[in-house]
CSV table of C-alpha atoms in Angstrom, one decimal:
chain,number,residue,atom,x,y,z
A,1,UNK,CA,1.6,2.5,24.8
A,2,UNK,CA,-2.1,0.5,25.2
A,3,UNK,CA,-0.5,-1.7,22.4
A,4,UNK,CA,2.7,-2.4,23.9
A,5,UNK,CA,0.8,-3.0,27.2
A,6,UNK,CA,-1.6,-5.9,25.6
A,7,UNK,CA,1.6,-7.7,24.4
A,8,UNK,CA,3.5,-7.5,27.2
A,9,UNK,CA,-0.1,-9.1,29.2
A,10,UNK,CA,0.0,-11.6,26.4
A,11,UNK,CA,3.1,-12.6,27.1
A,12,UNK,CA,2.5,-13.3,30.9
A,13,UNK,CA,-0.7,-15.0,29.8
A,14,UNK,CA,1.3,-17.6,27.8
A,15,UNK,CA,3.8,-18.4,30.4
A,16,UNK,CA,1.3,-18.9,32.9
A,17,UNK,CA,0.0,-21.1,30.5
A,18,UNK,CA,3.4,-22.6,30.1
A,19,UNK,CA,3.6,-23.3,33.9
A,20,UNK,CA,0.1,-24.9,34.4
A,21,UNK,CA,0.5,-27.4,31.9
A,22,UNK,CA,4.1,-28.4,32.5
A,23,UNK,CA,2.7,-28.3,36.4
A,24,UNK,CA,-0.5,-30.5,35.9
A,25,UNK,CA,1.3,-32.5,33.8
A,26,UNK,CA,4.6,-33.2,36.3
A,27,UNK,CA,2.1,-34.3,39.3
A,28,UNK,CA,0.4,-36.8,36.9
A,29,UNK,CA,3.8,-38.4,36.2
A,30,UNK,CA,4.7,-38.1,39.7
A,31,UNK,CA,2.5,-41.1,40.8
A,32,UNK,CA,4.6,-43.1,38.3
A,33,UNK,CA,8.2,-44.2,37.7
A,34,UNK,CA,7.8,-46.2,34.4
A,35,UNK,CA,9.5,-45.5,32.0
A,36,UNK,CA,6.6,-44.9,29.8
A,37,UNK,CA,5.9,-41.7,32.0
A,38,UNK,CA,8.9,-40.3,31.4
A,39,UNK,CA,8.8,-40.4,27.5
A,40,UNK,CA,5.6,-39.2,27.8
A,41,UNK,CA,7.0,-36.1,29.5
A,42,UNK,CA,10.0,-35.7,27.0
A,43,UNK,CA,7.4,-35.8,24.3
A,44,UNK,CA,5.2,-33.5,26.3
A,45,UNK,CA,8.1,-30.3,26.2
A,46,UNK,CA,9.2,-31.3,23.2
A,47,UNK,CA,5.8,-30.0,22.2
A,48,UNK,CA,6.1,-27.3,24.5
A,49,UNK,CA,8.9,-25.8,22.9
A,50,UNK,CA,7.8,-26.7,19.2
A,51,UNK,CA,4.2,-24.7,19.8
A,52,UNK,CA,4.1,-22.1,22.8
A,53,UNK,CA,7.7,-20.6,22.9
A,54,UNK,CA,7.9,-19.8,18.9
A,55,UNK,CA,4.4,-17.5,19.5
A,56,UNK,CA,6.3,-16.1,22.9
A,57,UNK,CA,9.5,-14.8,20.7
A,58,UNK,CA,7.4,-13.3,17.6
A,59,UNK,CA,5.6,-11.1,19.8
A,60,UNK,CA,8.6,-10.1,21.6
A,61,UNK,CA,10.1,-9.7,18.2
A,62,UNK,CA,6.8,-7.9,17.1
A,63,UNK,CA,7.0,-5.6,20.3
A,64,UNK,CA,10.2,-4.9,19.6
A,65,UNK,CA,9.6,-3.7,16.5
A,66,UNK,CA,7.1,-1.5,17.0
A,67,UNK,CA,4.8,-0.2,14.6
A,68,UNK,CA,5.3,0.5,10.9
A,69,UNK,CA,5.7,3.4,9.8
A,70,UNK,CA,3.5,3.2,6.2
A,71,UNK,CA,3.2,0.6,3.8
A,72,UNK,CA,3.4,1.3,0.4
A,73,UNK,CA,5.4,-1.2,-1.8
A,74,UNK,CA,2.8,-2.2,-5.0
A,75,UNK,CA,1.9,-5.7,-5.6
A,76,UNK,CA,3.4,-7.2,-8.7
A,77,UNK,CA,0.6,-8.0,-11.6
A,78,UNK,CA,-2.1,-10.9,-10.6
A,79,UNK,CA,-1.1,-10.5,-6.8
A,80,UNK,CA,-3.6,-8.9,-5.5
A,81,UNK,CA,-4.0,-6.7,-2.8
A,82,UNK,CA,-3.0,-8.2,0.3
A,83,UNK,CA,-3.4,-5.4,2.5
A,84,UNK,CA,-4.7,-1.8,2.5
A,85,UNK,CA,-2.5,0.9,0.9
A,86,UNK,CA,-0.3,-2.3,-0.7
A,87,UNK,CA,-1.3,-0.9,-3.9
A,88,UNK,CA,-0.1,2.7,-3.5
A,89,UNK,CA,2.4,4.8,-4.8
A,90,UNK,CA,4.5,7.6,-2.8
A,91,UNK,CA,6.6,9.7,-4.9
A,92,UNK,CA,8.6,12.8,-4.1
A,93,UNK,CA,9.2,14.9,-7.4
A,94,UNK,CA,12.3,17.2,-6.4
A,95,UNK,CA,12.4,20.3,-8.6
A,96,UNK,CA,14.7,22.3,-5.6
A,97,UNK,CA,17.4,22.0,-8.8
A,98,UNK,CA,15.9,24.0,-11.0
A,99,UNK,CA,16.2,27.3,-12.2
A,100,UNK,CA,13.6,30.4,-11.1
A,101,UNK,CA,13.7,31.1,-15.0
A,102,UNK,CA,11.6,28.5,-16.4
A,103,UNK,CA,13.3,26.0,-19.0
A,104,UNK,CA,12.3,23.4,-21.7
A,105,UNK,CA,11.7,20.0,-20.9
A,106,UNK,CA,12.5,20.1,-16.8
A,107,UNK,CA,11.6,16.9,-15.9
A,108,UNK,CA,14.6,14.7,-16.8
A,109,UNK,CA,16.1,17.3,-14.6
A,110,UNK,CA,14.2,16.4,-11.7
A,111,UNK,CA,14.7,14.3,-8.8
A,112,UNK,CA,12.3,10.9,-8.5
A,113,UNK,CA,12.1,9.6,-5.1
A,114,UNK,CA,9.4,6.4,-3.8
A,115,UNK,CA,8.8,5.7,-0.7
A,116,UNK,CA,8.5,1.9,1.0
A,117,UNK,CA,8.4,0.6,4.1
A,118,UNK,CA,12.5,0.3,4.4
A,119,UNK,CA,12.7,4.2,3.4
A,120,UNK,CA,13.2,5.8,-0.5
A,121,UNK,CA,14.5,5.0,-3.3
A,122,UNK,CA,16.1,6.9,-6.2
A,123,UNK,CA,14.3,6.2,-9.9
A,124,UNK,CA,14.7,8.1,-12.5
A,125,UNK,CA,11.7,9.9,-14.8
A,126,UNK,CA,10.9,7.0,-16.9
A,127,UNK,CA,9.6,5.2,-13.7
A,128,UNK,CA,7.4,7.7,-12.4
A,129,UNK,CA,6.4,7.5,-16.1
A,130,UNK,CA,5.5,4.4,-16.1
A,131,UNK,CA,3.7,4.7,-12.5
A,132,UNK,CA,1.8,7.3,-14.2
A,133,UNK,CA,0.1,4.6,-17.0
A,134,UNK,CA,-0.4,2.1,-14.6
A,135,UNK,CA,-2.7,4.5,-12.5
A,136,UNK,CA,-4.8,4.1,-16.6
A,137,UNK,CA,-4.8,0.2,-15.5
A,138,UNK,CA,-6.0,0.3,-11.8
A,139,UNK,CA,-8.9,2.6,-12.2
A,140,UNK,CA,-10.7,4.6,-10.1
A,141,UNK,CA,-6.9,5.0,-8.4
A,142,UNK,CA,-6.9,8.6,-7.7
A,143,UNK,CA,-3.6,11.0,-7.7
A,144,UNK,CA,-3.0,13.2,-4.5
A,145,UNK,CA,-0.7,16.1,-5.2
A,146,UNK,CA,0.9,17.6,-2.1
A,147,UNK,CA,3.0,21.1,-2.5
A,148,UNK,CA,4.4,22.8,0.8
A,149,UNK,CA,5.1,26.0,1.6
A,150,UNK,CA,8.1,28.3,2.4
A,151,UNK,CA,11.0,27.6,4.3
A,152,UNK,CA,10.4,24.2,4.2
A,153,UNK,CA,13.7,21.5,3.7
A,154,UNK,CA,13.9,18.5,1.8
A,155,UNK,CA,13.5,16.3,4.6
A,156,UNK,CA,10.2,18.4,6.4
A,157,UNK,CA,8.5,18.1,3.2
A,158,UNK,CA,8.9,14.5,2.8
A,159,UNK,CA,8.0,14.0,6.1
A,160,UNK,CA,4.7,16.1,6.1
A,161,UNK,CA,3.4,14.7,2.9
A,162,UNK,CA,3.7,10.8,4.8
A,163,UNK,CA,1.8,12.4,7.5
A,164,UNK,CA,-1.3,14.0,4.8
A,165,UNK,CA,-1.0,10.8,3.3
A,166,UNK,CA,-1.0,8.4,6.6
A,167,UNK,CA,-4.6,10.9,7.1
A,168,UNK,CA,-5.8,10.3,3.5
A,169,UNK,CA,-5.2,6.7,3.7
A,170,UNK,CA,-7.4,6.2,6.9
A,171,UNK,CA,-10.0,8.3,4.5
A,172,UNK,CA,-10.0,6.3,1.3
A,173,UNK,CA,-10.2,2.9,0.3
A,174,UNK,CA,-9.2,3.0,-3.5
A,175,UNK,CA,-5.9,2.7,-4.2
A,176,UNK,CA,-4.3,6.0,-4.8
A,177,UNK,CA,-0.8,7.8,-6.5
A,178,UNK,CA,0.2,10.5,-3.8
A,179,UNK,CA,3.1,12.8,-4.8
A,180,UNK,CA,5.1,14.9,-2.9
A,181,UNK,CA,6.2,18.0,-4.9
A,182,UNK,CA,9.6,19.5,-3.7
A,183,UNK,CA,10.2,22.8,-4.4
A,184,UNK,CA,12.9,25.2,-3.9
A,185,UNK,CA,11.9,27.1,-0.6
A,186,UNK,CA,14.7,26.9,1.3
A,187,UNK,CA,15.5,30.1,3.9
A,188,UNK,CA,17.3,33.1,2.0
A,189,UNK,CA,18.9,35.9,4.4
A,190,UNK,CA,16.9,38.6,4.6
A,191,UNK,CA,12.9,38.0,5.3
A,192,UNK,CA,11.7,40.8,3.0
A,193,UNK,CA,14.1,39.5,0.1
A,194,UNK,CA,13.2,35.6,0.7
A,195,UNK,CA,9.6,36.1,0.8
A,196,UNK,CA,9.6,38.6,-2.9
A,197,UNK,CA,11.9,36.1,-4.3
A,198,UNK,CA,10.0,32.9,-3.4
A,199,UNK,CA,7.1,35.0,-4.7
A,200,UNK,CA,8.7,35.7,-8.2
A,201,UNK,CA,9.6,31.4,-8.5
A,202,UNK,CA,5.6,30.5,-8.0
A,203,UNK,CA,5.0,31.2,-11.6
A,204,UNK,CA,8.0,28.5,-12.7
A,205,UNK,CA,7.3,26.3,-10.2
A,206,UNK,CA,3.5,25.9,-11.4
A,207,UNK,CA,4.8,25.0,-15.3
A,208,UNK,CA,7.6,23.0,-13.7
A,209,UNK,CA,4.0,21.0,-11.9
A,210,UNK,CA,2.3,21.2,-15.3
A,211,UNK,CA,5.2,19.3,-16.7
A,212,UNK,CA,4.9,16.5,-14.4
A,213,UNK,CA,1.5,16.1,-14.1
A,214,UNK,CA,0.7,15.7,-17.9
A,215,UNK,CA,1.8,12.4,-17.6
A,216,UNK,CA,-1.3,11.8,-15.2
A,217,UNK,CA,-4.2,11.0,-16.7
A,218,UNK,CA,-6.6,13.2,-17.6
A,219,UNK,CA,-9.6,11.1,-17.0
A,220,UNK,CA,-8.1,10.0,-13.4
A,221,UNK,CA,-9.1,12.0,-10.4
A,222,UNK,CA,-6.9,14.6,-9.4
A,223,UNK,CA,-6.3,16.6,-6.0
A,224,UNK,CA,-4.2,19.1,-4.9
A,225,UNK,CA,-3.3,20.0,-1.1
A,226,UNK,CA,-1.1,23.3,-0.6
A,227,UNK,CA,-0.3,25.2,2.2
A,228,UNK,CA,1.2,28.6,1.8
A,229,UNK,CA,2.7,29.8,-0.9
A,230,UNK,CA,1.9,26.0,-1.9
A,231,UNK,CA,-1.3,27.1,-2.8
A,232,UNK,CA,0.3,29.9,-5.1
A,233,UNK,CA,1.9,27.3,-7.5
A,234,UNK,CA,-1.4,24.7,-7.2
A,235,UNK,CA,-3.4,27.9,-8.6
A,236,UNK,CA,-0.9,28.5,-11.0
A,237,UNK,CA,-0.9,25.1,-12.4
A,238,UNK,CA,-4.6,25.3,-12.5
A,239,UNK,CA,-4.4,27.9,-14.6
A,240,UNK,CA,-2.5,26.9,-17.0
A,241,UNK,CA,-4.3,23.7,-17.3
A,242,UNK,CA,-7.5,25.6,-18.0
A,243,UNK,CA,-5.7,27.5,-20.8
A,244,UNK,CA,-4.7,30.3,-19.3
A,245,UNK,CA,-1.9,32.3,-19.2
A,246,UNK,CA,0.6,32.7,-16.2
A,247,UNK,CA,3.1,35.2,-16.2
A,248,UNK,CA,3.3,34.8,-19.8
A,249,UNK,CA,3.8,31.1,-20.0
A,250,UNK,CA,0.7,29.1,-21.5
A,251,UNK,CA,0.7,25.8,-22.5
A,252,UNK,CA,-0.6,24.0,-25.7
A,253,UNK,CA,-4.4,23.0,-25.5
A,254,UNK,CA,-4.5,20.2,-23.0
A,255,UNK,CA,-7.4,17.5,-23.2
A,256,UNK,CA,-9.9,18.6,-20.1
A,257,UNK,CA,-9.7,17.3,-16.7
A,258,UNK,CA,-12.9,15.4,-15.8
A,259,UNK,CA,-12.5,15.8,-11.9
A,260,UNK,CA,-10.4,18.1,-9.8
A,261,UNK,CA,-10.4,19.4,-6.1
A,262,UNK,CA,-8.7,21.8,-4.4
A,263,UNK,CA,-7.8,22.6,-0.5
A,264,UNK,CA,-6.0,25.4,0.3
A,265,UNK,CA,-4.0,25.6,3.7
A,266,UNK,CA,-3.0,29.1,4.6
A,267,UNK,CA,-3.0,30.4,1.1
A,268,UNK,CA,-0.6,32.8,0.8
A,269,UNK,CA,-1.9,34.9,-2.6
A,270,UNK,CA,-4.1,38.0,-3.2
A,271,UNK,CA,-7.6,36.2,-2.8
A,272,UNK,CA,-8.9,38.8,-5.5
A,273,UNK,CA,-6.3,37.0,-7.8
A,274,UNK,CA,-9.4,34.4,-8.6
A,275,UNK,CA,-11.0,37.4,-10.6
A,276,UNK,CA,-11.7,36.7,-13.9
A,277,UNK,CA,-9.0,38.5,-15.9
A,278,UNK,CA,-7.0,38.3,-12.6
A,279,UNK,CA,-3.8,36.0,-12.2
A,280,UNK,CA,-5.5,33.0,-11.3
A,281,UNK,CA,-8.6,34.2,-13.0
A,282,UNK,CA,-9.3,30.6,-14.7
A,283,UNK,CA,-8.1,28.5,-12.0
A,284,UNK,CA,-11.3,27.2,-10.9
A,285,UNK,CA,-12.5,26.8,-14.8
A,286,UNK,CA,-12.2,22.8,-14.0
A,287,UNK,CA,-12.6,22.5,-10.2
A,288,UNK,CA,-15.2,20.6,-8.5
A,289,UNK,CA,-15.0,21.3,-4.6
A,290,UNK,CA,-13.1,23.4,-2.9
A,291,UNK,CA,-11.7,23.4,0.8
A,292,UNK,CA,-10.1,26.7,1.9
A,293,UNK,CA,-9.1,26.5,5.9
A,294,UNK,CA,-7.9,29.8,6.6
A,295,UNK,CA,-7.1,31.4,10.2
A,296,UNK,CA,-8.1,35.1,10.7
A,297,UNK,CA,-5.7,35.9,13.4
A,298,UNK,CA,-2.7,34.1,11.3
A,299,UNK,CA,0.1,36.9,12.2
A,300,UNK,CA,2.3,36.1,8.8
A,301,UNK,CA,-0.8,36.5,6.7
A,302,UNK,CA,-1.5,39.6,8.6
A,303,UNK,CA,1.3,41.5,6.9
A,304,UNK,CA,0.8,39.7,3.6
A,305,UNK,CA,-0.2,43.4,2.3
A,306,UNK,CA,3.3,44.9,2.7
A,307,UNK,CA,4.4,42.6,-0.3
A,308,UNK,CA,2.4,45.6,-2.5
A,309,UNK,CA,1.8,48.7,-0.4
A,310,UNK,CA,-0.1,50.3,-3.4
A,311,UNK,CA,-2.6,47.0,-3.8
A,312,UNK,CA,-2.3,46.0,-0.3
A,313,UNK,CA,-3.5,42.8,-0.9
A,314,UNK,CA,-5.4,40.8,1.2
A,315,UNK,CA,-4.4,37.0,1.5
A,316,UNK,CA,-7.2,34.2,1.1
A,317,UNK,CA,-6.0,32.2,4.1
A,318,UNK,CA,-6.5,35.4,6.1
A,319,UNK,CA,-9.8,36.4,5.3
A,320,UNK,CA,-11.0,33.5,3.2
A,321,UNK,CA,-12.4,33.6,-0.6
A,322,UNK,CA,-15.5,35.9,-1.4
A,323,UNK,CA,-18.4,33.7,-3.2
A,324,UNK,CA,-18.7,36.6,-6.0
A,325,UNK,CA,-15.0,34.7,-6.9
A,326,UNK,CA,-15.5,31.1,-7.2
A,327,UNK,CA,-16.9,29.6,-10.4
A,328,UNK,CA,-20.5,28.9,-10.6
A,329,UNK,CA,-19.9,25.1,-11.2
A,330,UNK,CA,-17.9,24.7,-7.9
A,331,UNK,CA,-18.7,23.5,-4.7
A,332,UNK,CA,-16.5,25.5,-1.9
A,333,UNK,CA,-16.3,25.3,1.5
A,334,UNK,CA,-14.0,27.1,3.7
A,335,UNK,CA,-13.8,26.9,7.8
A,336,UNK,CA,-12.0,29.3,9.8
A,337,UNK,CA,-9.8,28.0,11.7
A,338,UNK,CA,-8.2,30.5,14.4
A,339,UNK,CA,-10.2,28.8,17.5
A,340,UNK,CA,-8.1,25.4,16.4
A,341,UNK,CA,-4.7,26.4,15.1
A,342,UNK,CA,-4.1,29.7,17.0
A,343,UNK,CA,-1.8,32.9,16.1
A,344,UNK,CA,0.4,30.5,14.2
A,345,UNK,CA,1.3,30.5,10.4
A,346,UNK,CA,1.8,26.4,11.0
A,347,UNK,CA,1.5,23.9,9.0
A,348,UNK,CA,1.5,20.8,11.4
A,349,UNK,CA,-0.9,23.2,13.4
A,350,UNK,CA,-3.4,22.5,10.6
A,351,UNK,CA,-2.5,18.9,9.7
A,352,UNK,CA,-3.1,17.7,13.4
A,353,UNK,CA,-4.7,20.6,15.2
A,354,UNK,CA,-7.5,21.5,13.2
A,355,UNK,CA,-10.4,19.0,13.1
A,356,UNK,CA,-11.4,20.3,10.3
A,357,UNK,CA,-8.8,19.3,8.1
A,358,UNK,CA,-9.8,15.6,8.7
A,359,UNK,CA,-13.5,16.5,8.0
A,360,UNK,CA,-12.7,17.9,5.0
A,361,UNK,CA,-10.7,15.2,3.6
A,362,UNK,CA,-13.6,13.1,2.1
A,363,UNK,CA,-14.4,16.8,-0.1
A,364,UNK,CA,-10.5,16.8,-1.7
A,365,UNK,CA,-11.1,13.2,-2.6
A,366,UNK,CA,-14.3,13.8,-4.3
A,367,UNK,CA,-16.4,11.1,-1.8
């Protein structure tokens, strides 16, 4: 609103400026009747017109428009960037096709989507592919993984991974791959049967993330973001990067990952599950900082224990992570949250209620 205000002062500015000159000018040539006075005056708007009136309509055009939404289109090779973010990449990987059983080779099964500044744009695998290597070429460009939680559309998760990103870019001033991974949460009937059954596709949906990710490079900076059962298949993918095995799934020996960091939103898994021998037991085996914001009064958290009334587990964004479970070699912070998000299980809650999301930023980025 300031914004639009300033232009709309600017504009008054330069038509008062329009006035005085074509004012001081007019009782100048009033004294006179040659002819030579009244070129000069036709010369004097032509100016006019040529100069003041162009800068008048761009910043009505520019008013308008209003402001952009994000900027993301990459700069072609030797160009330079020209702007901040203009070297960026926004992808949404959609994997809401796939099967809960897991399957070889999903990824040319998978949806590819980029964002720029007119909306996205279908491409298919080989061009995330080949985004992938070019992150190799514009080191230190870092890779930003996003992964959402239940109940969450197509369309919401595109839109809250431009608003984490529109947050990170403020943060950072490297260049940086951010991907939007879009997973098969939408509502099933029932709330007991969609939350078991969600539960049961965590495990596929972590070795459907470890199949698009092992086209990142290893020696590239990775971060993952999840909120809710988000954080289920981040933990999942992290253990089967460390070797692990996941529900009996393990993947051949991958080259280590020289920097990875973590930040959990509302976790929604057992937080005894980072026990060594446990489900996530290795997860952390390559982490370097971890953020877990967790809220304490979070009322779907609360009943997280019904999922296993023998176990009755207790979910990490409920009660946070013990220290006895992290790895020696990682730096964890967690913050709760309840006095900033509320008795809410909500996402946005977090993204723009909770100052501590933005504070924490800087420790997923590794700065």
């Amino acid at each position: 609103m300031n914004k639009h205000l300033h232009k709309e002062r600017r504009h008054k500015a330069l038509r008062r400026e329009l006035a005085e000159k074509f004012s001081s000018f007019e009782l100048r040539l009033c004294c006179t009747s040659e002819p030579r006075g009244l070129a000069l005056l036709f010369l004097f708007l032509a100016v006019v017109f040529t100069t003041t009136l162009p800068r008048l309509r761009a910043e009505d055009n520019s008013l308008r428009a209003g402001p952009k939404q994000f900027s993301t289109e990459s700069s072609g090779e030797g160009s330079g960037q020209d702007s901040q973010g203009s070297l960026d990449s926004i992808w949404e990987v959609n994997a809401r096709a796939l099967p809960a059983e897991t399957i070889l080779n999903p990824v040319p099964r998978m949806r590819f989507r980029r964002a720029f500044q007119t909306g996205w744009q279908e491409y298919d695998a080989l061009s995330f592919v080949s985004d992938c290597e070019a992150c190799e070429r514009l080191r230190p460009r870092k890779t930003i993984v996003y992964v959402h939680g239940n109940w969450t559309s197509q369309r919401d998760a595109q839109e809250r991974g431009l608003t984490i990103y529109d947050k990170i870019r403020s943060t950072i001033s490297e260049p940086i791959q951010f991907i939007i991974y879009s997973w098969a949460s939408d509502r099933v009937s029932g709330l007991t049967k969609d939350v078991r059954r969600k539960r049961e596709r965590l495990n596929g949906e972590s070795y459907y993330l470890s199949q698009v990710l092992r086209f990142v490079d290893p020696d590239s900076s990775l971060s993952l973001i999840g909120f809710s059962f988000g954080t289920g298949v981040a933990c999942g993918f992290l253990q089967l990067e460390a070797g692990g095995e996941l529900g009996g799934i393990r993947l051949i020996s991958n080259k280590p990952r020289q920097e990875v960091n973590l930040m959990f939103l509302a976790a929604a898994f057992d937080r005894a599950d980072l026990e060594s021998g446990r489900q996530y037991g290795h997860a952390l085996d390559q982490v370097d900082r971890l953020v877990n914001l967790y809220n304490s009064v979070d009322p779907a958290l609360k009943r997280f224990r019904i999922l296993d009334r023998k176990a009755e587990p207790i979910a990490a964004g409920f009660a946070g992570v013990p220290p006895t479970r992290t790895q020696a070699n990682t730096r964890y912070y967690q913050i709760d949250c309840t006095h900033m998000v509320g008795r809410s299980h909500s996402e946005l809650a977090y993204i723009r209620q909770c100052t501590a999301f933005d504070q924490s930023l800087p420790s997923l980025l590794g700065l």
